[in-house]
């Protein structure tokens, strides 16, 4: 059956991109953009004779499928979400329908229902043609076979076929890996043949796989100065931890000779070797053929593989209108920790580890052996066995688009990095600088951010200095970075202006005259684990005020100050300021002066940095906190402060 009016575009036209215009009337309209469309319009089109719209409405009317998208309506209505479709209160068929078919590499067609503009109220369904082609499918290719489905075990033959398929597609259609042999790291684990041993490969070329894994509390199987001879001879299989064994199995099945595992390829009790190798992470992961991420293993003795019930929990169902078409719901909001716009890392233990962020970003290709399935990321595409990776804005993809094509300006992409990285955990807090070094070095080489300044970038620097801490509120025991850098404190960082890619949503009032950073040992700031010293010299409007401790805080809450001008009465100007970090009461009481520096309107919020006299030099300042005013509630407060501010042209912040 063809469309009754072939000269008009149909609501389903986006699905017909791969159709032949001589046999499918909608193929010529497939490139035309279609806005999210009410389900009832698809039903009308179906009644007029469109077979594709008939399949869509039939699929969404299956009771179990219908219940999924109907529940999203109630949630959206109760939450009064942004972009809420209010007519859904009376007509559920006003739910909006759109298609996600951008990921052609995986041949996955995803139908999305939307109850509002907030992604929490979206539901996703995979649709595909099952079985052999027939006359109808040859005429219209709106739905086609789907390569990847949930499996019962991630070590199954099907799972390995999925991995091979992703790698083949990447090798043939992307530029993530050149296909040529690369320079090998200093040491690797050779896994071919009957012998497994650590070998020196410095200066040689070849292919190797890397492993990202979570360190346990008692990781005894590691390379040390004492056991070097044992590790470089022939390691017995039964002494190798399970995560390593199973990663070696994957490496062998892929036909790769080497795997790099940090605990076995860095001498763990040799400070100099650790320092040297830690600074090479950009090349170690950046040159890998594939990075295996052991997401669900709690330590090296846990299993890389897992069993899964996704196929049972989210079963495929046959569409009544066409029994050759299948529909399967995707899990909802279970892949957020891979997304660009979320800084929570979920329950995945590996993804909470501080070192793993740069391992994920720097590796050209990553396969995640997760709790229920395999997930895939390369520098050009994402996928997983359930399809949830394809419907989110992916953190890794967005980062590489920023570095390689400046699609998102690098400084703003790094605001996302600061939010994600600040949520991660370290066994040793001193690793925090060097575990970010590989990404920073890549950013410097891209030339898209200017100089690297302790977690920030020279370009658009003023826009990056408006971070806040949402939790944690701790300072390291020893100095790490200048007080204006988010790396100077511990806690979840939030940048309210991180989506202001064109820098038009904020009006910066200060002028940064000079910004300098250097490491304590004189090494390159991006590759050093040494503390970073630096200062900003700023011209701007500020007000010197008295600081009165109002609440000394607790072990989990920073102190709060009432900052005010001298004197009292009608002419007094005052406001409240919370410190960025927790401090001892003696230190908190010792702060009696503050300098409020008007930074500008940041994302429509008048914003002041709260500075305190520096401990080392009272003529300089350290950041104490930040105040954001709402233009409605506290308009008089910030306007009065700004009216009393005077311009100073040599404000130095350390």
Short mmCIF file of C-alpha atoms in Angstrom, two decimals, residues 80-358:
data_model
loop_
_atom_site.label_atom_id
_atom_site.label_comp_id
_atom_site.label_asym_id
_atom_site.label_seq_id
_atom_site.Cartn_x
_atom_site.Cartn_y
_atom_site.Cartn_z
CA UNK A 80 4.54 20.99 35.97
CA UNK A 81 7.65 20.56 33.86
CA UNK A 82 9.14 23.11 31.49
CA UNK A 83 7.45 22.81 28.10
CA UNK A 84 4.61 20.74 29.56
CA UNK A 85 1.95 19.81 27.00
CA UNK A 86 -0.99 20.94 29.11
CA UNK A 87 -3.62 19.52 26.75
CA UNK A 88 -2.50 16.04 27.87
CA UNK A 89 -4.67 16.57 30.94
CA UNK A 90 -7.72 16.03 28.71
CA UNK A 91 -6.33 14.20 25.66
CA UNK A 92 -3.53 11.67 26.10
CA UNK A 93 -3.14 11.37 22.33
CA UNK A 94 -1.61 14.85 22.36
CA UNK A 95 1.59 13.11 23.50
CA UNK A 96 4.33 14.15 21.08
CA UNK A 97 6.11 11.63 18.84
CA UNK A 98 9.51 11.99 17.24
CA UNK A 99 12.17 9.68 15.84
CA UNK A 100 15.82 9.34 16.71
CA UNK A 101 17.47 7.91 13.62
CA UNK A 102 20.71 9.87 13.70
CA UNK A 103 22.79 6.84 14.67
CA UNK A 104 22.72 5.07 11.30
CA UNK A 105 25.94 3.23 12.13
CA UNK A 106 23.96 0.87 14.36
CA UNK A 107 20.85 0.75 12.13
CA UNK A 108 18.70 1.51 15.18
CA UNK A 109 15.35 3.27 14.83
CA UNK A 110 14.11 4.78 18.09
CA UNK A 111 10.63 6.21 18.65
CA UNK A 112 10.43 8.83 21.40
CA UNK A 113 7.30 10.01 23.23
CA UNK A 114 7.43 13.43 24.91
CA UNK A 115 5.10 14.79 27.58
CA UNK A 116 7.23 17.93 28.09
CA UNK A 117 10.56 19.44 27.04
CA UNK A 118 12.28 17.83 30.05
CA UNK A 119 14.01 14.55 29.23
CA UNK A 120 12.67 12.96 32.43
CA UNK A 121 9.30 12.89 30.66
CA UNK A 122 10.54 11.18 27.50
CA UNK A 123 10.19 7.45 26.82
CA UNK A 124 12.06 5.54 24.14
CA UNK A 125 11.20 2.45 22.12
CA UNK A 126 13.30 0.45 19.64
CA UNK A 127 11.42 -0.61 16.50
CA UNK A 128 12.71 -3.01 13.88
CA UNK A 129 11.72 -5.53 11.22
CA UNK A 130 12.17 -9.11 12.31
CA UNK A 131 12.71 -12.05 9.97
CA UNK A 132 13.26 -12.18 6.20
CA UNK A 133 12.40 -9.36 3.82
CA UNK A 134 9.08 -9.46 2.00
CA UNK A 135 7.61 -7.45 -0.84
CA UNK A 136 6.42 -4.69 1.51
CA UNK A 137 9.82 -4.29 3.20
CA UNK A 138 11.55 -4.11 -0.16
CA UNK A 139 9.26 -1.27 -1.27
CA UNK A 140 9.59 0.65 2.01
CA UNK A 141 12.57 0.44 4.37
CA UNK A 142 11.20 2.54 7.20
CA UNK A 143 11.90 -0.38 9.53
CA UNK A 144 14.77 -2.79 9.07
CA UNK A 145 16.65 -5.47 10.97
CA UNK A 146 18.32 -4.50 14.25
CA UNK A 147 21.83 -5.77 14.94
CA UNK A 148 21.98 -5.38 18.72
CA UNK A 149 19.61 -6.69 21.38
CA UNK A 150 19.81 -7.39 25.13
CA UNK A 151 21.55 -10.69 25.95
CA UNK A 152 21.50 -13.07 28.90
CA UNK A 153 25.26 -12.88 29.52
CA UNK A 154 27.89 -10.33 28.57
CA UNK A 155 30.41 -13.10 27.88
CA UNK A 156 28.10 -14.83 25.39
CA UNK A 157 28.91 -15.38 21.74
CA UNK A 158 26.28 -12.77 20.85
CA UNK A 159 27.95 -10.17 23.07
CA UNK A 160 31.31 -10.79 21.46
CA UNK A 161 29.70 -10.50 18.03
CA UNK A 162 28.28 -7.15 19.12
CA UNK A 163 31.73 -5.96 20.21
CA UNK A 164 33.26 -7.11 16.93
CA UNK A 165 30.46 -5.36 15.04
CA UNK A 166 31.05 -2.04 16.81
CA UNK A 167 34.80 -2.28 16.22
CA UNK A 168 34.34 -3.18 12.55
CA UNK A 169 31.95 -0.30 12.01
CA UNK A 170 34.35 2.10 13.74
CA UNK A 171 37.36 0.89 11.74
CA UNK A 172 35.53 1.13 8.41
CA UNK A 173 33.53 4.34 8.89
CA UNK A 174 35.33 6.49 11.50
CA UNK A 175 38.77 7.97 12.02
CA UNK A 176 39.05 7.07 15.73
CA UNK A 177 41.87 4.59 15.09
CA UNK A 178 44.24 4.79 12.14
CA UNK A 179 44.57 1.01 11.90
CA UNK A 180 48.36 1.31 11.88
CA UNK A 181 50.62 0.06 14.64
CA UNK A 182 51.24 2.71 17.31
CA UNK A 183 54.12 3.47 19.65
CA UNK A 184 53.86 1.10 22.59
CA UNK A 185 54.01 2.11 26.28
CA UNK A 186 57.04 1.38 28.46
CA UNK A 187 55.69 -1.98 29.60
CA UNK A 188 52.86 -4.26 28.54
CA UNK A 189 51.46 -7.65 29.48
CA UNK A 190 52.06 -10.08 26.61
CA UNK A 191 49.17 -12.53 26.46
CA UNK A 192 49.67 -14.54 23.25
CA UNK A 193 50.61 -18.20 23.37
CA UNK A 194 50.86 -20.15 26.60
CA UNK A 195 52.92 -17.59 28.50
CA UNK A 196 51.74 -14.39 30.17
CA UNK A 197 54.40 -11.97 31.31
CA UNK A 198 55.27 -8.31 31.66
CA UNK A 199 57.59 -7.20 28.85
CA UNK A 200 59.53 -4.02 28.16
CA UNK A 201 58.12 -2.52 24.95
CA UNK A 202 59.44 1.04 25.06
CA UNK A 203 60.24 2.33 21.58
CA UNK A 204 58.48 -0.56 19.81
CA UNK A 205 55.32 -0.44 17.72
CA UNK A 206 52.22 -2.59 17.71
CA UNK A 207 48.64 -2.82 19.00
CA UNK A 208 47.52 -3.14 22.58
CA UNK A 209 44.39 -2.99 24.70
CA UNK A 210 44.04 -1.06 27.97
CA UNK A 211 41.99 -1.90 31.04
CA UNK A 212 40.08 0.49 33.29
CA UNK A 213 39.28 -1.17 36.60
CA UNK A 214 38.53 -0.33 40.20
CA UNK A 215 41.29 -0.85 42.75
CA UNK A 216 40.22 -2.71 45.87
CA UNK A 217 41.47 -2.13 49.40
CA UNK A 218 43.99 -4.97 49.28
CA UNK A 219 45.37 -5.20 45.77
CA UNK A 220 48.38 -7.44 46.34
CA UNK A 221 48.84 -8.62 42.76
CA UNK A 222 50.88 -5.75 41.36
CA UNK A 223 54.29 -5.03 39.89
CA UNK A 224 56.88 -4.04 42.49
CA UNK A 225 60.65 -3.76 42.60
CA UNK A 226 60.70 -7.00 44.60
CA UNK A 227 58.70 -9.21 42.18
CA UNK A 228 59.92 -7.89 38.82
CA UNK A 229 61.68 -11.16 37.93
CA UNK A 230 58.52 -13.16 38.68
CA UNK A 231 56.30 -10.86 36.62
CA UNK A 232 58.64 -10.79 33.62
CA UNK A 233 59.16 -14.57 33.52
CA UNK A 234 55.93 -16.54 33.18
CA UNK A 235 52.96 -15.70 35.38
CA UNK A 236 50.87 -18.74 36.37
CA UNK A 237 47.25 -18.37 35.23
CA UNK A 238 45.76 -19.31 38.58
CA UNK A 239 47.46 -16.42 40.44
CA UNK A 240 46.06 -13.77 38.10
CA UNK A 241 42.96 -11.97 39.49
CA UNK A 242 39.67 -12.74 37.76
CA UNK A 243 39.11 -9.29 36.22
CA UNK A 244 42.55 -9.50 34.60
CA UNK A 245 41.98 -13.09 33.44
CA UNK A 246 38.73 -12.22 31.71
CA UNK A 247 40.21 -9.07 30.15
CA UNK A 248 43.03 -11.22 28.81
CA UNK A 249 40.42 -13.58 27.32
CA UNK A 250 38.78 -10.67 25.46
CA UNK A 251 42.19 -9.46 24.28
CA UNK A 252 43.07 -12.89 22.92
CA UNK A 253 39.69 -13.29 21.18
CA UNK A 254 40.31 -9.99 19.41
CA UNK A 255 43.69 -11.26 18.26
CA UNK A 256 45.70 -8.60 20.10
CA UNK A 257 49.11 -9.46 21.57
CA UNK A 258 49.28 -7.02 24.50
CA UNK A 259 47.18 -5.52 27.26
CA UNK A 260 48.14 -2.59 29.52
CA UNK A 261 47.00 -2.86 33.15
CA UNK A 262 48.17 -0.06 35.43
CA UNK A 263 48.92 -2.27 38.44
CA UNK A 264 51.13 -4.54 36.33
CA UNK A 265 52.76 -2.03 33.97
CA UNK A 266 53.82 0.63 36.50
CA UNK A 267 56.22 -0.26 39.31
CA UNK A 268 53.91 0.50 42.20
CA UNK A 269 56.54 1.03 44.91
CA UNK A 270 58.88 3.12 42.74
CA UNK A 271 57.92 6.80 43.13
CA UNK A 272 59.98 7.92 40.16
CA UNK A 273 58.54 5.26 37.84
CA UNK A 274 55.00 6.08 39.00
CA UNK A 275 55.55 9.80 38.43
CA UNK A 276 56.98 9.25 34.95
CA UNK A 277 54.29 6.80 33.82
CA UNK A 278 51.40 8.77 35.36
CA UNK A 279 52.43 11.70 33.15
CA UNK A 280 52.13 9.49 30.07
CA UNK A 281 48.47 8.57 30.42
CA UNK A 282 47.50 10.67 27.41
CA UNK A 283 49.60 8.52 25.10
CA UNK A 284 48.95 5.21 26.91
CA UNK A 285 45.17 5.46 26.59
CA UNK A 286 45.18 7.67 23.50
CA UNK A 287 47.10 5.08 21.46
CA UNK A 288 45.17 2.03 22.65
CA UNK A 289 43.35 -0.17 20.17
CA UNK A 290 40.48 -0.57 22.66
CA UNK A 291 39.89 0.22 26.31
CA UNK A 292 38.03 -2.40 28.34
CA UNK A 293 36.10 -0.87 31.25
CA UNK A 294 35.28 -3.32 34.05
CA UNK A 295 32.30 -1.34 35.32
CA UNK A 296 30.71 -3.78 37.74
CA UNK A 297 33.81 -5.44 39.27
CA UNK A 298 34.35 -4.16 42.83
CA UNK A 299 38.07 -5.00 42.68
CA UNK A 300 40.48 -6.99 40.51
CA UNK A 301 39.05 -10.26 41.86
CA UNK A 302 35.53 -9.49 40.68
CA UNK A 303 34.18 -10.68 37.35
CA UNK A 304 34.37 -8.62 34.19
CA UNK A 305 31.26 -10.38 32.91
CA UNK A 306 27.67 -10.34 34.17
CA UNK A 307 24.33 -12.00 33.55
CA UNK A 308 21.39 -9.85 32.45
CA UNK A 309 17.61 -9.85 32.63
CA UNK A 310 17.08 -6.81 30.37
CA UNK A 311 15.47 -8.94 27.69
CA UNK A 312 12.96 -10.28 30.22
CA UNK A 313 12.34 -6.98 31.98
CA UNK A 314 11.89 -5.13 28.68
CA UNK A 315 10.48 -7.74 26.30
CA UNK A 316 10.01 -7.26 22.58
CA UNK A 317 6.40 -7.27 21.38
CA UNK A 318 4.92 -7.92 17.97
CA UNK A 319 3.05 -5.00 16.39
CA UNK A 320 -0.53 -6.09 15.55
CA UNK A 321 -0.66 -4.03 12.36
CA UNK A 322 2.38 -5.84 10.90
CA UNK A 323 3.61 -9.01 12.56
CA UNK A 324 7.06 -8.57 11.02
CA UNK A 325 7.62 -5.41 13.10
CA UNK A 326 8.79 -5.57 16.72
CA UNK A 327 8.86 -2.91 19.43
CA UNK A 328 10.86 -2.99 22.68
CA UNK A 329 10.87 -0.30 25.40
CA UNK A 330 14.24 1.02 26.51
CA UNK A 331 15.11 1.30 30.23
CA UNK A 332 14.33 4.83 31.38
CA UNK A 333 17.02 7.21 32.67
CA UNK A 334 19.52 4.40 33.33
CA UNK A 335 22.36 5.79 31.19
CA UNK A 336 22.53 9.31 32.61
CA UNK A 337 26.11 8.92 33.85
CA UNK A 338 27.23 8.71 30.20
CA UNK A 339 25.40 11.92 29.30
CA UNK A 340 26.78 15.43 28.85
CA UNK A 341 24.23 17.22 30.96
CA UNK A 342 24.35 15.12 34.12
CA UNK A 343 27.11 15.15 36.69
CA UNK A 344 25.90 12.23 38.77
CA UNK A 345 27.85 9.01 38.20
CA UNK A 346 25.14 6.66 39.37
CA UNK A 347 25.91 3.44 41.19
CA UNK A 348 28.66 2.27 38.81
CA UNK A 349 31.69 1.86 41.09
CA UNK A 350 34.25 2.20 38.31
CA UNK A 351 32.77 5.44 37.00
CA UNK A 352 33.09 6.97 40.48
CA UNK A 353 36.87 6.56 40.34
CA UNK A 354 38.79 9.78 39.68
CA UNK A 355 41.38 8.35 37.30
CA UNK A 356 38.76 6.78 35.06
CA UNK A 357 37.39 10.02 33.60
CA UNK A 358 40.49 10.67 31.52
#
